[in-house]
Amino acid sequence: NAGVTQTPKFQVLKTGQSMTLQCAQDMNHEYMSWYRQDPGMGLRLIHYSVGAGITDQGEVPNGYNVSRSTTEDFPLRLLSAAPSQTSVYFCASSYTKDLGYTFGSGTRLTVV
Amino acid sequence: DAKTTQPTSMDCAEGRAANLPCNHSTISGNEYVYWYRQIHSQGPQYIIHGLKNNETNEMASLIITEDRKSSTLILPHATLRDTAVYYCIVRASSNTGKLIFGQGTTLQVKP
């Protein structure tokens, strides 16, 4: 098992550009989530999904879109990047809602 | 989900047990206690979770008080590699999988 794979690992965007952060897991996990972590801060939940076709908003969803067309993939789309979205983004997955989540290694995004 | 309170930081000597406390005085009967840690710049790592009974795995032990208002994560023989931010999270079983992180405790293991 590769676990939770996030791509790219690093990205620099210009203000106003759009991009998609990829997250894939090969563990047949139903539950997946996206977090952002600003420098020196804790993790904040952006969006989460409880299965293919089902997504919901977390604590800080504005400026981000998600979709879950397959169990394996949960991409995070930045619609129009802003400097305030400079952060490290983590994707996580879990087999059930009561078990622990497995996290990816993160995508470090800088918006200039 | 219940709110948790953790000390901002703690130190521990290498080789000694690290005892990390968490207060969750408003916890409900169907809420689990989860512990995660985040080593610098890495993704968080799940450690352990429990509902009522004490739990132990290869990484740590979780002691939950009888009234469930507080818990302690125990790392039995801390190493330098255990230096990390440790998060205590309370989440209801009925919760749809949403996991909300607080500020956590920064544990510094010293030689």
PDB file of C-alpha atoms in Angstrom:
ATOM      1  CA  ASN A   1       0.000   0.000   0.000  1.00  0.00           C
ATOM      2  CA  ALA A   2       1.244   3.464  -0.886  1.00  0.00           C
ATOM      3  CA  GLY A   3      -0.992   5.034   1.789  1.00  0.00           C
ATOM      4  CA  VAL A   4      -2.142   8.599   1.143  1.00  0.00           C
ATOM      5  CA  THR A   5      -0.355  10.217  -1.790  1.00  0.00           C
ATOM      6  CA  GLN A   6      -0.417  13.962  -2.313  1.00  0.00           C
ATOM      7  CA  THR A   7       0.812  15.738  -5.406  1.00  0.00           C
ATOM      8  CA  PRO A   8       2.522  18.047  -5.988  1.00  0.00           C
ATOM      9  CA  LYS A   9       4.763  18.350  -2.922  1.00  0.00           C
ATOM     10  CA  PHE A  10       5.566  21.997  -3.656  1.00  0.00           C
ATOM     11  CA  GLN A  11       3.778  24.602  -5.748  1.00  0.00           C
ATOM     12  CA  VAL A  12       4.098  28.337  -6.369  1.00  0.00           C
ATOM     13  CA  LEU A  13       1.081  30.119  -7.825  1.00  0.00           C
ATOM     14  CA  LYS A  14       0.415  33.646  -8.878  1.00  0.00           C
ATOM     15  CA  THR A  15      -2.555  35.466  -7.413  1.00  0.00           C
ATOM     16  CA  GLY A  16      -5.692  34.644  -9.383  1.00  0.00           C
ATOM     17  CA  GLN A  17      -4.450  31.356 -10.812  1.00  0.00           C
ATOM     18  CA  SER A  18      -6.376  28.171 -10.218  1.00  0.00           C
ATOM     19  CA  MET A  19      -5.011  24.732  -9.521  1.00  0.00           C
ATOM     20  CA  THR A  20      -5.933  21.320  -8.203  1.00  0.00           C
ATOM     21  CA  LEU A  21      -4.184  19.557  -5.348  1.00  0.00           C
ATOM     22  CA  GLN A  22      -4.351  15.836  -5.809  1.00  0.00           C
ATOM     23  CA  CYS A  23      -4.965  13.267  -3.082  1.00  0.00           C
ATOM     24  CA  ALA A  24      -5.176   9.534  -3.659  1.00  0.00           C
ATOM     25  CA  GLN A  25      -5.355   6.554  -1.315  1.00  0.00           C
ATOM     26  CA  ASP A  26      -5.174   2.859  -2.084  1.00  0.00           C
ATOM     27  CA  MET A  27      -6.560   1.538   1.208  1.00  0.00           C
ATOM     28  CA  ASN A  28     -10.249   1.508   0.208  1.00  0.00           C
ATOM     29  CA  HIS A  29     -10.961   4.199   2.779  1.00  0.00           C
ATOM     30  CA  GLU A  30     -14.418   5.759   2.671  1.00  0.00           C
ATOM     31  CA  TYR A  31     -13.609   8.860   4.725  1.00  0.00           C
ATOM     32  CA  MET A  32     -11.308  11.552   3.370  1.00  0.00           C
ATOM     33  CA  SER A  33     -10.499  15.088   4.481  1.00  0.00           C
ATOM     34  CA  TRP A  34      -8.493  18.141   3.520  1.00  0.00           C
ATOM     35  CA  TYR A  35      -6.717  20.372   6.040  1.00  0.00           C
ATOM     36  CA  ARG A  36      -4.597  23.456   5.828  1.00  0.00           C
ATOM     37  CA  GLN A  37      -1.874  24.435   8.269  1.00  0.00           C
ATOM     38  CA  ASP A  38      -0.520  27.947   8.304  1.00  0.00           C
ATOM     39  CA  PRO A  39       2.997  28.569   9.671  1.00  0.00           C
ATOM     40  CA  GLY A  40       3.132  28.009  13.423  1.00  0.00           C
ATOM     41  CA  MET A  41      -0.574  27.219  13.576  1.00  0.00           C
ATOM     42  CA  GLY A  42      -2.771  24.193  14.041  1.00  0.00           C
ATOM     43  CA  LEU A  43      -4.654  22.263  11.378  1.00  0.00           C
ATOM     44  CA  ARG A  44      -7.976  23.542  10.084  1.00  0.00           C
ATOM     45  CA  LEU A  45     -10.485  21.376   8.254  1.00  0.00           C
ATOM     46  CA  ILE A  46     -11.398  22.608   4.763  1.00  0.00           C
ATOM     47  CA  HIS A  47     -13.686  19.921   3.323  1.00  0.00           C
ATOM     48  CA  TYR A  48     -14.383  16.298   4.036  1.00  0.00           C
ATOM     49  CA  SER A  49     -16.087  13.337   2.388  1.00  0.00           C
ATOM     50  CA  VAL A  50     -17.824  10.267   3.805  1.00  0.00           C
ATOM     51  CA  GLY A  51     -17.827   8.349   0.537  1.00  0.00           C
ATOM     52  CA  ALA A  52     -17.884   8.675  -3.228  1.00  0.00           C
ATOM     53  CA  GLY A  53     -20.290  11.380  -4.290  1.00  0.00           C
ATOM     54  CA  ILE A  54     -20.658  12.849  -0.781  1.00  0.00           C
ATOM     55  CA  THR A  55     -18.764  15.912   0.428  1.00  0.00           C
ATOM     56  CA  ASP A  56     -19.301  18.534   3.090  1.00  0.00           C
ATOM     57  CA  GLN A  57     -17.736  21.749   4.341  1.00  0.00           C
ATOM     58  CA  GLY A  58     -15.327  21.973   7.218  1.00  0.00           C
ATOM     59  CA  GLU A  59     -14.147  24.996   9.200  1.00  0.00           C
ATOM     60  CA  VAL A  60     -12.614  27.045   6.378  1.00  0.00           C
ATOM     61  CA  PRO A  61     -14.217  26.041   3.038  1.00  0.00           C
ATOM     62  CA  ASN A  62     -14.264  29.411   1.278  1.00  0.00           C
ATOM     63  CA  GLY A  63     -12.107  29.582  -1.829  1.00  0.00           C
ATOM     64  CA  TYR A  64     -11.932  25.798  -2.220  1.00  0.00           C
ATOM     65  CA  ASN A  65     -13.965  23.215  -4.101  1.00  0.00           C
ATOM     66  CA  VAL A  66     -13.877  19.437  -3.774  1.00  0.00           C
ATOM     67  CA  SER A  67     -15.396  16.475  -5.531  1.00  0.00           C
ATOM     68  CA  ARG A  68     -15.323  12.746  -4.826  1.00  0.00           C
ATOM     69  CA  SER A  69     -16.118  10.788  -7.966  1.00  0.00           C
ATOM     70  CA  THR A  70     -14.205   7.682  -6.826  1.00  0.00           C
ATOM     71  CA  THR A  71     -13.344   6.133  -3.474  1.00  0.00           C
ATOM     72  CA  GLU A  72      -9.628   6.542  -4.194  1.00  0.00           C
ATOM     73  CA  ASP A  73      -9.383  10.220  -5.133  1.00  0.00           C
ATOM     74  CA  PHE A  74     -10.311  13.443  -3.369  1.00  0.00           C
ATOM     75  CA  PRO A  75      -8.934  16.468  -5.256  1.00  0.00           C
ATOM     76  CA  LEU A  76      -8.964  19.968  -3.781  1.00  0.00           C
ATOM     77  CA  ARG A  77      -9.427  22.827  -6.227  1.00  0.00           C
ATOM     78  CA  LEU A  78      -8.370  26.393  -5.576  1.00  0.00           C
ATOM     79  CA  LEU A  79     -10.648  28.576  -7.669  1.00  0.00           C
ATOM     80  CA  SER A  80      -8.657  31.832  -7.696  1.00  0.00           C
ATOM     81  CA  ALA A  81      -5.547  31.691  -5.559  1.00  0.00           C
ATOM     82  CA  ALA A  82      -4.917  34.422  -3.000  1.00  0.00           C
ATOM     83  CA  PRO A  83      -1.828  35.077  -0.832  1.00  0.00           C
ATOM     84  CA  SER A  84      -3.961  34.143   2.208  1.00  0.00           C
ATOM     85  CA  GLN A  85      -4.074  30.604   0.845  1.00  0.00           C
ATOM     86  CA  THR A  86      -0.328  30.198   1.270  1.00  0.00           C
ATOM     87  CA  SER A  87      -0.178  27.181   3.538  1.00  0.00           C
ATOM     88  CA  VAL A  88       0.650  23.511   3.851  1.00  0.00           C
ATOM     89  CA  TYR A  89      -2.221  21.306   2.772  1.00  0.00           C
ATOM     90  CA  PHE A  90      -2.736  17.833   4.200  1.00  0.00           C
ATOM     91  CA  CYS A  91      -5.053  15.135   2.962  1.00  0.00           C
ATOM     92  CA  ALA A  92      -6.210  12.331   5.260  1.00  0.00           C
ATOM     93  CA  SER A  93      -8.260   9.169   4.981  1.00  0.00           C
ATOM     94  CA  SER A  94      -9.874   6.584   7.234  1.00  0.00           C
ATOM     95  CA  TYR A  95     -11.634   3.264   6.694  1.00  0.00           C
ATOM     96  CA  THR A  96     -14.445   4.144   9.064  1.00  0.00           C
ATOM     97  CA  LYS A  97     -15.466   7.281  10.926  1.00  0.00           C
ATOM     98  CA  ASP A  98     -14.382   5.846  14.261  1.00  0.00           C
ATOM     99  CA  LEU A  99     -10.892   4.679  13.335  1.00  0.00           C
ATOM    100  CA  GLY A 100      -7.783   6.837  13.122  1.00  0.00           C
ATOM    101  CA  TYR A 101      -6.991   8.845  10.021  1.00  0.00           C
ATOM    102  CA  THR A 102      -3.886   8.334   7.892  1.00  0.00           C
ATOM    103  CA  PHE A 103      -2.342  11.572   6.664  1.00  0.00           C
ATOM    104  CA  GLY A 104      -0.366  12.362   3.551  1.00  0.00           C
ATOM    105  CA  SER A 105       2.967  14.164   3.618  1.00  0.00           C
ATOM    106  CA  GLY A 106       1.482  17.468   2.520  1.00  0.00           C
ATOM    107  CA  THR A 107       1.591  19.989  -0.323  1.00  0.00           C
ATOM    108  CA  ARG A 108       3.429  23.224   0.381  1.00  0.00           C
ATOM    109  CA  LEU A 109       1.688  26.010  -1.527  1.00  0.00           C
ATOM    110  CA  THR A 110       2.928  29.558  -1.909  1.00  0.00           C
ATOM    111  CA  VAL A 111       0.758  32.200  -3.581  1.00  0.00           C
ATOM    112  CA  VAL A 112       2.605  35.324  -4.696  1.00  0.00           C
TER     113      VAL A 112
ATOM    114  CA  ASP B   1     -18.045  17.595  19.973  1.00  0.00           C
ATOM    115  CA  ALA B   2     -16.594  18.364  23.407  1.00  0.00           C
ATOM    116  CA  LYS B   3     -13.850  20.955  23.825  1.00  0.00           C
ATOM    117  CA  THR B   4     -10.426  19.854  25.079  1.00  0.00           C
ATOM    118  CA  THR B   5      -7.801  21.669  27.123  1.00  0.00           C
ATOM    119  CA  GLN B   6      -4.118  20.741  26.941  1.00  0.00           C
ATOM    120  CA  PRO B   7      -0.995  22.388  28.337  1.00  0.00           C
ATOM    121  CA  THR B   8       0.811  24.427  25.721  1.00  0.00           C
ATOM    122  CA  SER B   9       4.158  22.730  26.252  1.00  0.00           C
ATOM    123  CA  MET B  10       5.919  20.058  28.292  1.00  0.00           C
ATOM    124  CA  ASP B  11       9.421  18.689  28.677  1.00  0.00           C
ATOM    125  CA  CYS B  12      10.459  15.119  29.283  1.00  0.00           C
ATOM    126  CA  ALA B  13      13.819  13.463  29.833  1.00  0.00           C
ATOM    127  CA  GLU B  14      14.858  10.870  27.283  1.00  0.00           C
ATOM    128  CA  GLY B  15      14.112   7.337  28.498  1.00  0.00           C
ATOM    129  CA  ARG B  16      11.520   8.492  31.007  1.00  0.00           C
ATOM    130  CA  ALA B  17       7.753   8.182  30.642  1.00  0.00           C
ATOM    131  CA  ALA B  18       6.000  11.145  29.076  1.00  0.00           C
ATOM    132  CA  ASN B  19       2.557  11.790  30.542  1.00  0.00           C
ATOM    133  CA  LEU B  20       0.461  14.177  28.490  1.00  0.00           C
ATOM    134  CA  PRO B  21      -2.790  15.339  30.105  1.00  0.00           C
ATOM    135  CA  CYS B  22      -6.020  16.373  28.425  1.00  0.00           C
ATOM    136  CA  ASN B  23      -9.097  17.836  30.025  1.00  0.00           C
ATOM    137  CA  HIS B  24     -12.483  17.217  28.405  1.00  0.00           C
ATOM    138  CA  SER B  25     -14.931  17.972  31.200  1.00  0.00           C
ATOM    139  CA  THR B  26     -17.937  18.356  28.867  1.00  0.00           C
ATOM    140  CA  ILE B  27     -17.497  14.994  27.163  1.00  0.00           C
ATOM    141  CA  SER B  28     -20.646  13.036  26.357  1.00  0.00           C
ATOM    142  CA  GLY B  29     -21.227   9.323  26.638  1.00  0.00           C
ATOM    143  CA  ASN B  30     -20.840   8.614  22.935  1.00  0.00           C
ATOM    144  CA  GLU B  31     -17.671  10.661  22.430  1.00  0.00           C
ATOM    145  CA  TYR B  32     -14.295   9.055  21.814  1.00  0.00           C
ATOM    146  CA  VAL B  33     -10.935  10.476  22.857  1.00  0.00           C
ATOM    147  CA  TYR B  34      -8.327  10.473  20.077  1.00  0.00           C
ATOM    148  CA  TRP B  35      -4.646  11.286  20.193  1.00  0.00           C
ATOM    149  CA  TYR B  36      -2.540  12.337  17.234  1.00  0.00           C
ATOM    150  CA  ARG B  37       0.925  13.791  17.001  1.00  0.00           C
ATOM    151  CA  GLN B  38       2.717  15.886  14.430  1.00  0.00           C
ATOM    152  CA  ILE B  39       6.455  15.766  14.133  1.00  0.00           C
ATOM    153  CA  HIS B  40       7.892  18.929  12.617  1.00  0.00           C
ATOM    154  CA  SER B  41       6.730  19.527   9.010  1.00  0.00           C
ATOM    155  CA  GLN B  42       5.231  16.052   8.674  1.00  0.00           C
ATOM    156  CA  GLY B  43       1.617  14.991   8.379  1.00  0.00           C
ATOM    157  CA  PRO B  44      -0.118  14.156  11.671  1.00  0.00           C
ATOM    158  CA  GLN B  45       0.115  10.577  12.889  1.00  0.00           C
ATOM    159  CA  TYR B  46      -2.672   8.708  14.627  1.00  0.00           C
ATOM    160  CA  ILE B  47      -1.573   7.303  17.991  1.00  0.00           C
ATOM    161  CA  ILE B  48      -4.511   5.804  19.877  1.00  0.00           C
ATOM    162  CA  HIS B  49      -8.159   6.291  20.797  1.00  0.00           C
ATOM    163  CA  GLY B  50     -10.609   5.096  23.417  1.00  0.00           C
ATOM    164  CA  LEU B  51     -14.137   5.448  24.703  1.00  0.00           C
ATOM    165  CA  LYS B  52     -14.257   4.341  28.342  1.00  0.00           C
ATOM    166  CA  ASN B  53     -11.595   1.742  28.979  1.00  0.00           C
ATOM    167  CA  ASN B  54      -7.874   2.276  29.067  1.00  0.00           C
ATOM    168  CA  GLU B  55      -6.160   1.360  25.829  1.00  0.00           C
ATOM    169  CA  THR B  56      -2.627   0.311  24.930  1.00  0.00           C
ATOM    170  CA  ASN B  57      -0.878  -0.251  21.642  1.00  0.00           C
ATOM    171  CA  GLU B  58       2.694  -0.414  20.428  1.00  0.00           C
ATOM    172  CA  MET B  59       3.060   3.353  20.556  1.00  0.00           C
ATOM    173  CA  ALA B  60       1.377   4.464  23.758  1.00  0.00           C
ATOM    174  CA  SER B  61      -1.178   3.941  26.498  1.00  0.00           C
ATOM    175  CA  LEU B  62      -4.338   5.944  26.993  1.00  0.00           C
ATOM    176  CA  ILE B  63      -5.714   6.311  30.499  1.00  0.00           C
ATOM    177  CA  ILE B  64      -9.255   7.706  30.765  1.00  0.00           C
ATOM    178  CA  THR B  65     -10.576   8.663  34.195  1.00  0.00           C
ATOM    179  CA  GLU B  66     -13.677   6.906  35.455  1.00  0.00           C
ATOM    180  CA  ASP B  67     -15.817  10.032  35.020  1.00  0.00           C
ATOM    181  CA  ARG B  68     -14.261  10.458  31.540  1.00  0.00           C
ATOM    182  CA  LYS B  69     -13.611  14.152  32.164  1.00  0.00           C
ATOM    183  CA  SER B  70      -9.895  13.831  31.555  1.00  0.00           C
ATOM    184  CA  SER B  71      -7.353  11.505  30.025  1.00  0.00           C
ATOM    185  CA  THR B  72      -3.600  10.977  29.887  1.00  0.00           C
ATOM    186  CA  LEU B  73      -1.485   9.779  27.006  1.00  0.00           C
ATOM    187  CA  ILE B  74       1.568   7.875  28.199  1.00  0.00           C
ATOM    188  CA  LEU B  75       4.670   7.314  26.113  1.00  0.00           C
ATOM    189  CA  PRO B  76       6.440   4.750  28.299  1.00  0.00           C
ATOM    190  CA  HIS B  77      10.046   5.400  27.264  1.00  0.00           C
ATOM    191  CA  ALA B  78      10.293   8.700  25.448  1.00  0.00           C
ATOM    192  CA  THR B  79      12.985   9.141  22.810  1.00  0.00           C
ATOM    193  CA  LEU B  80      14.217  12.236  21.016  1.00  0.00           C
ATOM    194  CA  ARG B  81      12.088  11.160  18.047  1.00  0.00           C
ATOM    195  CA  ASP B  82       8.970  11.604  20.184  1.00  0.00           C
ATOM    196  CA  THR B  83       9.481  15.371  20.186  1.00  0.00           C
ATOM    197  CA  ALA B  84       6.297  16.612  18.507  1.00  0.00           C
ATOM    198  CA  VAL B  85       2.993  18.420  18.954  1.00  0.00           C
ATOM    199  CA  TYR B  86       0.430  16.086  20.526  1.00  0.00           C
ATOM    200  CA  TYR B  87      -3.257  16.646  19.875  1.00  0.00           C
ATOM    201  CA  CYS B  88      -6.095  15.393  22.056  1.00  0.00           C
ATOM    202  CA  ILE B  89      -9.402  15.349  20.165  1.00  0.00           C
ATOM    203  CA  VAL B  90     -12.864  14.405  21.367  1.00  0.00           C
ATOM    204  CA  ARG B  91     -15.297  13.288  18.708  1.00  0.00           C
ATOM    205  CA  ALA B  92     -18.766  11.766  18.840  1.00  0.00           C
ATOM    206  CA  SER B  93     -19.372   8.360  17.323  1.00  0.00           C
ATOM    207  CA  SER B  94     -22.358   9.870  15.562  1.00  0.00           C
ATOM    208  CA  ASN B  95     -20.086  12.465  13.989  1.00  0.00           C
ATOM    209  CA  THR B  96     -19.768  11.995  10.236  1.00  0.00           C
ATOM    210  CA  GLY B  97     -16.001  11.629  10.389  1.00  0.00           C
ATOM    211  CA  LYS B  98     -15.190  15.300  10.818  1.00  0.00           C
ATOM    212  CA  LEU B  99     -11.970  15.606  12.857  1.00  0.00           C
ATOM    213  CA  ILE B 100     -11.236  19.028  14.352  1.00  0.00           C
ATOM    214  CA  PHE B 101      -7.782  19.776  15.744  1.00  0.00           C
ATOM    215  CA  GLY B 102      -7.038  22.136  18.627  1.00  0.00           C
ATOM    216  CA  GLN B 103      -3.689  23.692  19.500  1.00  0.00           C
ATOM    217  CA  GLY B 104      -2.109  20.644  21.130  1.00  0.00           C
ATOM    218  CA  THR B 105       0.839  20.205  23.495  1.00  0.00           C
ATOM    219  CA  THR B 106       4.384  20.642  22.275  1.00  0.00           C
ATOM    220  CA  LEU B 107       6.424  17.875  23.887  1.00  0.00           C
ATOM    221  CA  GLN B 108      10.170  18.415  23.965  1.00  0.00           C
ATOM    222  CA  VAL B 109      12.162  15.292  24.827  1.00  0.00           C
ATOM    223  CA  LYS B 110      15.580  16.271  26.132  1.00  0.00           C
ATOM    224  CA  PRO B 111      18.766  14.176  26.336  1.00  0.00           C
TER     225      PRO B 111
END
